[in-house]
CSV table of C-alpha atoms in Angstrom, one decimal:
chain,number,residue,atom,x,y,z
V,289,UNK,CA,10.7,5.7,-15.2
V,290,UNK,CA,11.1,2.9,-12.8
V,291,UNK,CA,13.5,-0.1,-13.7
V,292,UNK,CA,12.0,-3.5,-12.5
V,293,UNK,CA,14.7,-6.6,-12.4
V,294,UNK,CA,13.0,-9.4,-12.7
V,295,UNK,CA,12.1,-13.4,-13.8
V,296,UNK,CA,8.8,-13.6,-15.4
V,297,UNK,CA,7.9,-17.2,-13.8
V,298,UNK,CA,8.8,-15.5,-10.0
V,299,UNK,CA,5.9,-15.1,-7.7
V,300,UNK,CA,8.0,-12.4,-5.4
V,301,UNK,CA,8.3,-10.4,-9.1
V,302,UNK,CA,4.6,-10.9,-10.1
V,303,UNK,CA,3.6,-9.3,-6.9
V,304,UNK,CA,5.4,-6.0,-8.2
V,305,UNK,CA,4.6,-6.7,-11.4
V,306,UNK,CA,0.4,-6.4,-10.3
V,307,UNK,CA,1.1,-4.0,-8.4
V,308,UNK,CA,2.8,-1.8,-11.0
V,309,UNK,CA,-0.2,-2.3,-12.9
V,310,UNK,CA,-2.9,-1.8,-10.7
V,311,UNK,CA,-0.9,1.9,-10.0
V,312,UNK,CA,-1.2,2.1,-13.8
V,313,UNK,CA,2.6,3.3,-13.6
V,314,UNK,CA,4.9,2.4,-16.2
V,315,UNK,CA,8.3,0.3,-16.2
V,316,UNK,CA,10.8,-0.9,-17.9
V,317,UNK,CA,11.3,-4.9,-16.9
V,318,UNK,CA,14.9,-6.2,-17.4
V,319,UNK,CA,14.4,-9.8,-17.9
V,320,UNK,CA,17.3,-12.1,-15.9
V,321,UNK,CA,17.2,-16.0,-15.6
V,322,UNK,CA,18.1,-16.8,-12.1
V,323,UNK,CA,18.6,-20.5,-13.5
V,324,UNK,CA,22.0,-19.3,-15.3
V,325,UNK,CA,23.0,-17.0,-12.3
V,326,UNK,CA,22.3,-13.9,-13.8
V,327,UNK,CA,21.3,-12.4,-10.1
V,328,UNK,CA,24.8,-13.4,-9.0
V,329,UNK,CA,27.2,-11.2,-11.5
V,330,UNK,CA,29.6,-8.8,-9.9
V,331,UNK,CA,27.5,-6.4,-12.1
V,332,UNK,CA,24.1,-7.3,-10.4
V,333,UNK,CA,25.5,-7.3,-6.9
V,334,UNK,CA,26.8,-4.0,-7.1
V,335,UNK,CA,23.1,-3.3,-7.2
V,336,UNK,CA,21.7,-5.3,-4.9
V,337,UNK,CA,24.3,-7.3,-2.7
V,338,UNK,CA,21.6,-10.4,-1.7
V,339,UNK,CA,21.9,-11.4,-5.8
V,340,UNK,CA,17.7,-11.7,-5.5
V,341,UNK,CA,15.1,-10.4,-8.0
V,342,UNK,CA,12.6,-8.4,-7.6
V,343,UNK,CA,14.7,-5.1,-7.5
V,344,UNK,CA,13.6,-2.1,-8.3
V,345,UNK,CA,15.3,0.9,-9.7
V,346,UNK,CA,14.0,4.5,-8.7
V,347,UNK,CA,15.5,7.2,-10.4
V,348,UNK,CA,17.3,9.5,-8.8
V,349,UNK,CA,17.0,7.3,-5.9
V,350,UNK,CA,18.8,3.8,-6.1
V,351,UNK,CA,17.9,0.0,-5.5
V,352,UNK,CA,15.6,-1.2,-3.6
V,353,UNK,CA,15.0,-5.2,-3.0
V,354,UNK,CA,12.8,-7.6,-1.1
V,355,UNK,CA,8.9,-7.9,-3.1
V,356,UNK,CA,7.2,-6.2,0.0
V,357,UNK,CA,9.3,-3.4,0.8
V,358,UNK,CA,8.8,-2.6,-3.0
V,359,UNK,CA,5.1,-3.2,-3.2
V,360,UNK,CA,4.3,-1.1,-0.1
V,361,UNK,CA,6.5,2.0,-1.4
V,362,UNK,CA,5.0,1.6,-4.7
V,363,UNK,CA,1.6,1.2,-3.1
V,364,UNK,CA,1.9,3.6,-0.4
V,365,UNK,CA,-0.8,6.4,-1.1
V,366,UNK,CA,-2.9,4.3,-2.9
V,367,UNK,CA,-6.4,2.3,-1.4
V,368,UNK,CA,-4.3,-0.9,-1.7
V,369,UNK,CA,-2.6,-0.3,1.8
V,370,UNK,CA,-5.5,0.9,4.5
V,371,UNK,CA,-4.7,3.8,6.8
V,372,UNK,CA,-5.8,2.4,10.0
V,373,UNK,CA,-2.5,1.9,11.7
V,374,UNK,CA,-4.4,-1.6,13.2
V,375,UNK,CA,-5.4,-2.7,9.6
V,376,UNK,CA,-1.9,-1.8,8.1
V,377,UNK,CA,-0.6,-3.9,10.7
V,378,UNK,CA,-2.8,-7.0,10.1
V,379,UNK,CA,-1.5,-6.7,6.7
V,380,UNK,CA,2.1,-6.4,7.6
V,381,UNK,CA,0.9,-9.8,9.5
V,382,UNK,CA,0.1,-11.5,6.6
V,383,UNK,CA,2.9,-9.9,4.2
V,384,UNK,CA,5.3,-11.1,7.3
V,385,UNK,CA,3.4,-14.7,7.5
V,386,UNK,CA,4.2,-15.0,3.4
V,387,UNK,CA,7.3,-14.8,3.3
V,388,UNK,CA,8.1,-16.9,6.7
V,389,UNK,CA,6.0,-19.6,6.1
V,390,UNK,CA,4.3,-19.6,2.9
V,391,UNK,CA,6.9,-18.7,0.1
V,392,UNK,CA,9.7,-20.6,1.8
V,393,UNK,CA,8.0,-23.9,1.1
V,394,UNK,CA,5.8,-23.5,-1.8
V,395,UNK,CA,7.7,-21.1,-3.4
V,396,UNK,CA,10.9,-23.4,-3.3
V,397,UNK,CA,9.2,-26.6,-3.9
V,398,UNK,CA,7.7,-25.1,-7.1
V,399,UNK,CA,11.2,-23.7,-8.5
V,400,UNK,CA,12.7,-27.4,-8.1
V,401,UNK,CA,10.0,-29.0,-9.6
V,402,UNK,CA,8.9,-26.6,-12.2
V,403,UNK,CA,11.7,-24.2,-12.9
V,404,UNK,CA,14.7,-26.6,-12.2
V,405,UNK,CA,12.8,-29.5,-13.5
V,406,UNK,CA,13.8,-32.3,-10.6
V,407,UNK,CA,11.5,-35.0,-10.3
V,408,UNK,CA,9.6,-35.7,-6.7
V,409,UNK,CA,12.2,-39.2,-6.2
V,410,UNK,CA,15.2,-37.0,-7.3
V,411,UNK,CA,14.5,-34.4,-4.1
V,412,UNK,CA,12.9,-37.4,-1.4
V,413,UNK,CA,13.0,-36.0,2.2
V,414,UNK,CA,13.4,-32.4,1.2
V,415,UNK,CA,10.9,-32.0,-1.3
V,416,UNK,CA,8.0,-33.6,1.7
V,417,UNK,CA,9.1,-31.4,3.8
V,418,UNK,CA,8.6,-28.4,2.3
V,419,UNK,CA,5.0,-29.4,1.0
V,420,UNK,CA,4.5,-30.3,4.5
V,421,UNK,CA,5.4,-27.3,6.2
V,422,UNK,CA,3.5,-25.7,2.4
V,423,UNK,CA,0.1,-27.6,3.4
V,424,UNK,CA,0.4,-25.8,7.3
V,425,UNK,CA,0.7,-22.5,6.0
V,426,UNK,CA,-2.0,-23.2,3.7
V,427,UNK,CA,-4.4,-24.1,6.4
V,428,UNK,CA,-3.2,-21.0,8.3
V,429,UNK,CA,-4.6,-19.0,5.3
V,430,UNK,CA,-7.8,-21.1,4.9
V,431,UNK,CA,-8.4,-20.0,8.4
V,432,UNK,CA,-7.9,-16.2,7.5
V,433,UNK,CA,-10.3,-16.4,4.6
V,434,UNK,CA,-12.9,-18.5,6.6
V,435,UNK,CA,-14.9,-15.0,7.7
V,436,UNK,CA,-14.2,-12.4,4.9
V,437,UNK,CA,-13.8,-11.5,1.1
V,438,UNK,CA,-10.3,-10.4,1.2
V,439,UNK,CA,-7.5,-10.8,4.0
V,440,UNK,CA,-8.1,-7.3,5.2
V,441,UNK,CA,-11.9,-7.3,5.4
V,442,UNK,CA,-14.4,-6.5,1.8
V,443,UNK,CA,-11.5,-4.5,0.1
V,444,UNK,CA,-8.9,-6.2,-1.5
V,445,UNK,CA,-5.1,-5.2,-0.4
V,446,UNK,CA,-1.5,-5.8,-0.6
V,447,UNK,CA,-2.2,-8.6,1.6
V,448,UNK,CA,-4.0,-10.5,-0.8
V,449,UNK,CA,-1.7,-8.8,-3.9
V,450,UNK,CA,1.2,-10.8,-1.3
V,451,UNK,CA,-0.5,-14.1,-0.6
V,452,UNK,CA,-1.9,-14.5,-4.3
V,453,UNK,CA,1.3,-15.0,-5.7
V,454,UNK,CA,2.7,-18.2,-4.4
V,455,UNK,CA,-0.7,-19.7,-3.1
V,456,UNK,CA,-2.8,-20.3,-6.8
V,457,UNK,CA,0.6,-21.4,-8.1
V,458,UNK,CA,0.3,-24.1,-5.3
V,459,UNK,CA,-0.2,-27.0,-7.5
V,460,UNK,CA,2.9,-26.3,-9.3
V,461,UNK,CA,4.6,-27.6,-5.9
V,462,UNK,CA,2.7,-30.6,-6.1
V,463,UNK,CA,-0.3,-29.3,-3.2
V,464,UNK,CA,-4.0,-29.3,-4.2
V,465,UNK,CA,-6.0,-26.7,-3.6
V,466,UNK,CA,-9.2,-28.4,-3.3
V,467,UNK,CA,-9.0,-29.1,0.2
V,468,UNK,CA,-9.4,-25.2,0.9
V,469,UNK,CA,-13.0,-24.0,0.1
V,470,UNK,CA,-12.1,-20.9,1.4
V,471,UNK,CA,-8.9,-20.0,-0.6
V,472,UNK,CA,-10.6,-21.5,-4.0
V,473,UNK,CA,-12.9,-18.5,-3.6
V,474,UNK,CA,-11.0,-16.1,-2.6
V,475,UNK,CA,-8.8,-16.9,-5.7
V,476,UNK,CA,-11.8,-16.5,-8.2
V,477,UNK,CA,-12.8,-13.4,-6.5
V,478,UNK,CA,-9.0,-11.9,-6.5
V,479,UNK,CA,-8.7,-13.1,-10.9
V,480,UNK,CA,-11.6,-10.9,-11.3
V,481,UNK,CA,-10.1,-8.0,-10.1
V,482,UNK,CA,-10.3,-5.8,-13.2
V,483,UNK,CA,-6.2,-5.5,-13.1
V,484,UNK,CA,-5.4,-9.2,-12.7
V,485,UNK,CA,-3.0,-10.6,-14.8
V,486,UNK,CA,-1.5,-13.9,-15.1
V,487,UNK,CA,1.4,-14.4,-13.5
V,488,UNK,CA,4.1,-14.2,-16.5
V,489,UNK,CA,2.2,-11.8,-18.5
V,490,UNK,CA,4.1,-8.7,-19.4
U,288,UNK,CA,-1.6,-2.4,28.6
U,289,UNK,CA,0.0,-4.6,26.3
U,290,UNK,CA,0.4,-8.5,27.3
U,291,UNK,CA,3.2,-10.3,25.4
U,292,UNK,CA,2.9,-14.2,24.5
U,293,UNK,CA,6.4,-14.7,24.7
U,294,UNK,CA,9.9,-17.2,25.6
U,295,UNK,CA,12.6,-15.1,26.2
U,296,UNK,CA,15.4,-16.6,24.4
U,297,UNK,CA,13.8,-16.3,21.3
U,298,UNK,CA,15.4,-13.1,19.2
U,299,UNK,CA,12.0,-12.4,17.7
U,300,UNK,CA,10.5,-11.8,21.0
U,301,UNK,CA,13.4,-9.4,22.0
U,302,UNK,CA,12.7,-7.6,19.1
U,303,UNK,CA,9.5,-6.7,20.8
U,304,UNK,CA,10.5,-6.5,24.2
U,305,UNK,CA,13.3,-4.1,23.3
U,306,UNK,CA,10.8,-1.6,21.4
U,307,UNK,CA,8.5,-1.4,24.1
U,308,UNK,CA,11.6,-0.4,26.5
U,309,UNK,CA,12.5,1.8,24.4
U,310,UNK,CA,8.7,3.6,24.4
U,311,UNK,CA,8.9,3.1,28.0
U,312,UNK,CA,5.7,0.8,27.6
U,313,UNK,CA,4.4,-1.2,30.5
U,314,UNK,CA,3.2,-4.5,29.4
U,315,UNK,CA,2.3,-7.6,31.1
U,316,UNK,CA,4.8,-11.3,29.7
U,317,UNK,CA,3.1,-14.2,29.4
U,318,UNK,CA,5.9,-16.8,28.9
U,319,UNK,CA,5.2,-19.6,27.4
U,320,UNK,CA,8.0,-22.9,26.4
U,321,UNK,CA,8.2,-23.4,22.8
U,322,UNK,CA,10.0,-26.8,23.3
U,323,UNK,CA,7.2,-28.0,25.3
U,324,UNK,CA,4.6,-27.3,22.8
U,325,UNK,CA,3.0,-24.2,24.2
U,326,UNK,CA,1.9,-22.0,21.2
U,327,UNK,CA,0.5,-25.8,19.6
U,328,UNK,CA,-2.0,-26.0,22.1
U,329,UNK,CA,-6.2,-25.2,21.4
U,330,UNK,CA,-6.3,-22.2,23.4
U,331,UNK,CA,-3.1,-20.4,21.9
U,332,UNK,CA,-3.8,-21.4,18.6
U,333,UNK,CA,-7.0,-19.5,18.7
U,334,UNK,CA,-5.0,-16.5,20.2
U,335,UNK,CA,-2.5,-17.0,16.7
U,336,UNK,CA,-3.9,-19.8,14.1
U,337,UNK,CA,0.2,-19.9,13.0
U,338,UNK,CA,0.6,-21.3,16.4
U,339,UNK,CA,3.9,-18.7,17.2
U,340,UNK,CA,5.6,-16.4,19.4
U,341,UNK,CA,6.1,-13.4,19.7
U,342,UNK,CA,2.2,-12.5,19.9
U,343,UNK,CA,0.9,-8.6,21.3
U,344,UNK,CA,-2.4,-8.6,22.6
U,345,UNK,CA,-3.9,-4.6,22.2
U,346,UNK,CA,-6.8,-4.0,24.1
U,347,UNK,CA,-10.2,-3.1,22.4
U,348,UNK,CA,-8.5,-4.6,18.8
U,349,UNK,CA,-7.3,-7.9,19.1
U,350,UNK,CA,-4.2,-10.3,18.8
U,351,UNK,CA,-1.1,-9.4,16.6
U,352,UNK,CA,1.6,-12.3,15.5
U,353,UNK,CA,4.8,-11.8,13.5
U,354,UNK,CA,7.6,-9.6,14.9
U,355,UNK,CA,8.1,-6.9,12.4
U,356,UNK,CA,4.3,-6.4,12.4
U,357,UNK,CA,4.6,-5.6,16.0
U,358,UNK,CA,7.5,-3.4,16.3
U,359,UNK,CA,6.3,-1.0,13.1
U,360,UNK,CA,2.7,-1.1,14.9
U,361,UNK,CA,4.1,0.0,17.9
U,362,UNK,CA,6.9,2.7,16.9
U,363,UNK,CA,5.4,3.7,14.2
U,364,UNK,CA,4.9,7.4,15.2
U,365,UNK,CA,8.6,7.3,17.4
U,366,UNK,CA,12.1,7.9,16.2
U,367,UNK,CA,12.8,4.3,15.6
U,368,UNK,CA,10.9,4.8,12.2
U,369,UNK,CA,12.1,6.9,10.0
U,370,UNK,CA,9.4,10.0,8.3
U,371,UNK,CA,10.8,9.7,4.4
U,372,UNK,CA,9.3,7.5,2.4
U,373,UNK,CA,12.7,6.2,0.8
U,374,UNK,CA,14.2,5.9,4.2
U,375,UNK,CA,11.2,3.6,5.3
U,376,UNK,CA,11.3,1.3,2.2
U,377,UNK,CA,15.2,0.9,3.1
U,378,UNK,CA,14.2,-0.2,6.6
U,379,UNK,CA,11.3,-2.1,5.5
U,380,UNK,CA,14.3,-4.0,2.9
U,381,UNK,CA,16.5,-5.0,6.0
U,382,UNK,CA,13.4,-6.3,7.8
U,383,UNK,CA,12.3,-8.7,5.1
U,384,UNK,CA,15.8,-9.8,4.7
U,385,UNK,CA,16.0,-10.5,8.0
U,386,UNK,CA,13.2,-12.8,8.1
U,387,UNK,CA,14.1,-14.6,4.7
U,388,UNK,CA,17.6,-15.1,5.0
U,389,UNK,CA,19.5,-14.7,8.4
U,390,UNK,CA,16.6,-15.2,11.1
U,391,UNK,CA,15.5,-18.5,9.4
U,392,UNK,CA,19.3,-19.5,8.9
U,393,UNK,CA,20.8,-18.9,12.0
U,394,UNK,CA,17.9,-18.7,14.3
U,395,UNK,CA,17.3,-21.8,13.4
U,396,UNK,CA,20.5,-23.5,13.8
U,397,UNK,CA,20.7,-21.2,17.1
U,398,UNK,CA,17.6,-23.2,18.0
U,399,UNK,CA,18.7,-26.5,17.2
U,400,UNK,CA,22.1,-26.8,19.1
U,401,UNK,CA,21.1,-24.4,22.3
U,402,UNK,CA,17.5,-25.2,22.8
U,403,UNK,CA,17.3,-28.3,21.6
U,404,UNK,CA,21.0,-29.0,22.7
U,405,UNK,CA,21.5,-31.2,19.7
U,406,UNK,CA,24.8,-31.4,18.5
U,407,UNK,CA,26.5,-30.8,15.4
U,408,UNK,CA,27.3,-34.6,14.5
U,409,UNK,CA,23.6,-35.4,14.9
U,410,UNK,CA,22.4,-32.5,12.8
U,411,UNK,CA,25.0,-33.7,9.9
U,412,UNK,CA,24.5,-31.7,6.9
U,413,UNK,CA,20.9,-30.0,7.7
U,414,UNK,CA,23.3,-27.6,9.9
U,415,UNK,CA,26.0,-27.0,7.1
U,416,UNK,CA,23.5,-25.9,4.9
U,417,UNK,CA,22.4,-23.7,7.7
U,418,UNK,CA,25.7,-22.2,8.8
U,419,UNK,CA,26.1,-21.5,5.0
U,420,UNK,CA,23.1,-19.5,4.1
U,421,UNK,CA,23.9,-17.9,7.4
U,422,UNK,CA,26.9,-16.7,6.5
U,423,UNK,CA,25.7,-15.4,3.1
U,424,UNK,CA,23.6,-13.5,5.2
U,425,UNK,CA,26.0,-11.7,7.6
U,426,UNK,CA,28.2,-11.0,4.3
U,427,UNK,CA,25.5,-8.9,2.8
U,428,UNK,CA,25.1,-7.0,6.9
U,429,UNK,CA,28.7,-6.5,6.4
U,430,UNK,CA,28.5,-4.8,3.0
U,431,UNK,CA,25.7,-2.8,4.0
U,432,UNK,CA,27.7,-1.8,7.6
U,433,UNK,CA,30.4,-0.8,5.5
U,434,UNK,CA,30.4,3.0,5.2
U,435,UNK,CA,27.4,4.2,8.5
U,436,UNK,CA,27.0,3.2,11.9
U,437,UNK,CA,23.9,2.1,11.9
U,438,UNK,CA,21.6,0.3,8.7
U,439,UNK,CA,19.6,3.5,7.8
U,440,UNK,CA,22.4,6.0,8.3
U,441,UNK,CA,23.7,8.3,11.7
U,442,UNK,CA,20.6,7.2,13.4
U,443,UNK,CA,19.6,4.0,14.8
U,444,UNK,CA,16.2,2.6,13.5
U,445,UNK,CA,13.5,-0.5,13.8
U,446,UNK,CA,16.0,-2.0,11.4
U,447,UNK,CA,19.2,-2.1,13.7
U,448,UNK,CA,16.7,-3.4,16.7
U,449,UNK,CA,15.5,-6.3,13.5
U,450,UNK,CA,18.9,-6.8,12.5
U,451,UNK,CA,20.8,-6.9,16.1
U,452,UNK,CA,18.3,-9.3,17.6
U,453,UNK,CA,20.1,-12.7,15.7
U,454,UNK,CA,23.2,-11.5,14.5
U,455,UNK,CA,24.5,-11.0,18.3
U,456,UNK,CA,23.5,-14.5,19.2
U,457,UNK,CA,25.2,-15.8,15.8
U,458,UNK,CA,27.9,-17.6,17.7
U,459,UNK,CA,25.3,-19.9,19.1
U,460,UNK,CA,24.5,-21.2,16.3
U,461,UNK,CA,28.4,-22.0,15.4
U,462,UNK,CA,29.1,-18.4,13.5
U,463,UNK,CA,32.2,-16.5,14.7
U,464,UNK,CA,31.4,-12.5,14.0
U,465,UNK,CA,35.0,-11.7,13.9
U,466,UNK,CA,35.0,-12.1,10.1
U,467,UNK,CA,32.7,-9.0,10.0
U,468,UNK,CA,34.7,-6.0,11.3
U,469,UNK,CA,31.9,-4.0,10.9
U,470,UNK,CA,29.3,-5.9,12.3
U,471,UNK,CA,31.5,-6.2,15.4
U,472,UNK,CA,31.5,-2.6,15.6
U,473,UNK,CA,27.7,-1.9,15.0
U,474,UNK,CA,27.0,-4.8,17.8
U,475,UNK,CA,28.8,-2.6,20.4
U,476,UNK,CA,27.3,1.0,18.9
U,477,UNK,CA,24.4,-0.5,19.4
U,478,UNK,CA,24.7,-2.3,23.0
U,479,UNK,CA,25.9,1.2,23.9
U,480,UNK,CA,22.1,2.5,23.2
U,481,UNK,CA,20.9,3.1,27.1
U,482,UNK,CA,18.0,1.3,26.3
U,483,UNK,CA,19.5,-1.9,25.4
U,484,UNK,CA,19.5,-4.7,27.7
U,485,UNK,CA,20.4,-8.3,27.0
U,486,UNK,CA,18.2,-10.9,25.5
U,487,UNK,CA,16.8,-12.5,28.5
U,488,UNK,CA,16.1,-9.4,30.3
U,489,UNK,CA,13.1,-8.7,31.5
């Protein structure tokens, strides 16, 4: 059975964790809080040397780390990742675009503010920045949704398993999501996906 | 054929350029000057609505951005990619690590001090912070150097081409490699490929 290391309020986790449960395959989760440096023991980075969650153990196999290289091996065979080597890559595009622009900024704003509990005068310059550079990518995606259902055409995919994550948790990192028409609906139409689950549900 | 949007001293680009000369692929360069603004403009940033470089046009399908998209699209059926399932998750592992915690690290202080020719005393602590996390990173390459010569194993791989394309140029961005024994020697394994050429090649 697979081993998933994990934090429950991670977006980077709750992609594997949705993705897990959309393959209907069962794991055990091993619960670490990255706010005590639990990812950053001798004995977690023998298993994976970056000191990160998501990590996924596969018997008879080893470690494997980073969100997306475990969702697409997880998801490899299945209708979440098309076969058209052209739509596979548009959805490396957008997996790529997450974690460049996207997670960087929202995802890091929303662990100071929510997880880490620092107030927006307390972080100043670095906290606008990030919801700067958060809004942009934002846009970016409002632009990707203008045309279609999902970021892959009328079937959803790992692209929008990827993008979910970090984006409705948005206002956590102090940006409103009203301004994007486009990502409110695609958000709706994603939570009633008959496998969504909140994001720390277990 | 292929056209590139491109500006050669970016190691993202030369990811690219060096998997096409590696399939022997003609393709036609566009370059366009970063500092000057030219992926902001209207016309690019309907070509890539994330208004970067490197982009691959493909005839008959459309425009491609983000680097690892376009070096899996285009080697996916050649050497460079490994056939097992495992293997490719590994390489998939390096490539997201690359993008969330060396590329953005060094590649940007790269940036900074040799195309922006700022200089350390005016980039105060913003470059610190950057040298650090940089460093972090090239300690986990080390690690996972230690025991093969190259990141998959005996055989070289999209990752090393990934991996290569900042961690060479680390010393402009005020990293000395000779820390990382075994990074120096997978740099020259690697520049020993005959299909490497140097980063402003063309």
């Amino acid at each position: 059975m697979y081993r998933l290391y994990d934090y429950l309020p991670s977006g980077n986790g709750y992609k594997v964790r949705l993705t897990l449960k959309y393959l209907r395959l069962p794991y055990e989760l091993v619960e670490l809080d990255i706010k005590q440096g639990a990812t950053r023991t001798a004995e977690f980075l023998a298993k994976n040397a970056d000191g990160r969650i998501p990590l996924l153990e596969v018997p008879g196999r080893g470690y494997l780390a980073e969100s997306h290289a475990i969702i697409t091996f997880l998801a490899a065979d299945s209708l979440l990742v098309p076969n058209d080597a052209w739509q596979q890559a548009q959805m490396w595009q957008w997996l790529c675009f997450e974690q460049y622009s996207l997670e960087p900024n929202i995802g890091t704003a929303r662990f100071w503010l929510k997880s880490m509990r620092r107030t927006p005068e307390e972080l100043g310059d670095k906290l606008v920045e990030k919801q700067g550079k958060g809004a942009a990518a934002l846009a970016v995606l409002e632009r990707g949704l203008a045309d279609r259902a999902f970021l892959l055409g009328d079937q959803v995919s790992l692209a929008d398993v990827a993008l979910y994550a970090y984006t409705h948790v948005a206002p956590d990192a102090g940006l409103a999501l009203e301004p994007y028409p486009a990502i409110g609906a695609w958000l709706r139409r994603f939570e009633s996906e008959p496998w969504w689950e909140p994001i720390t549900a277990r």
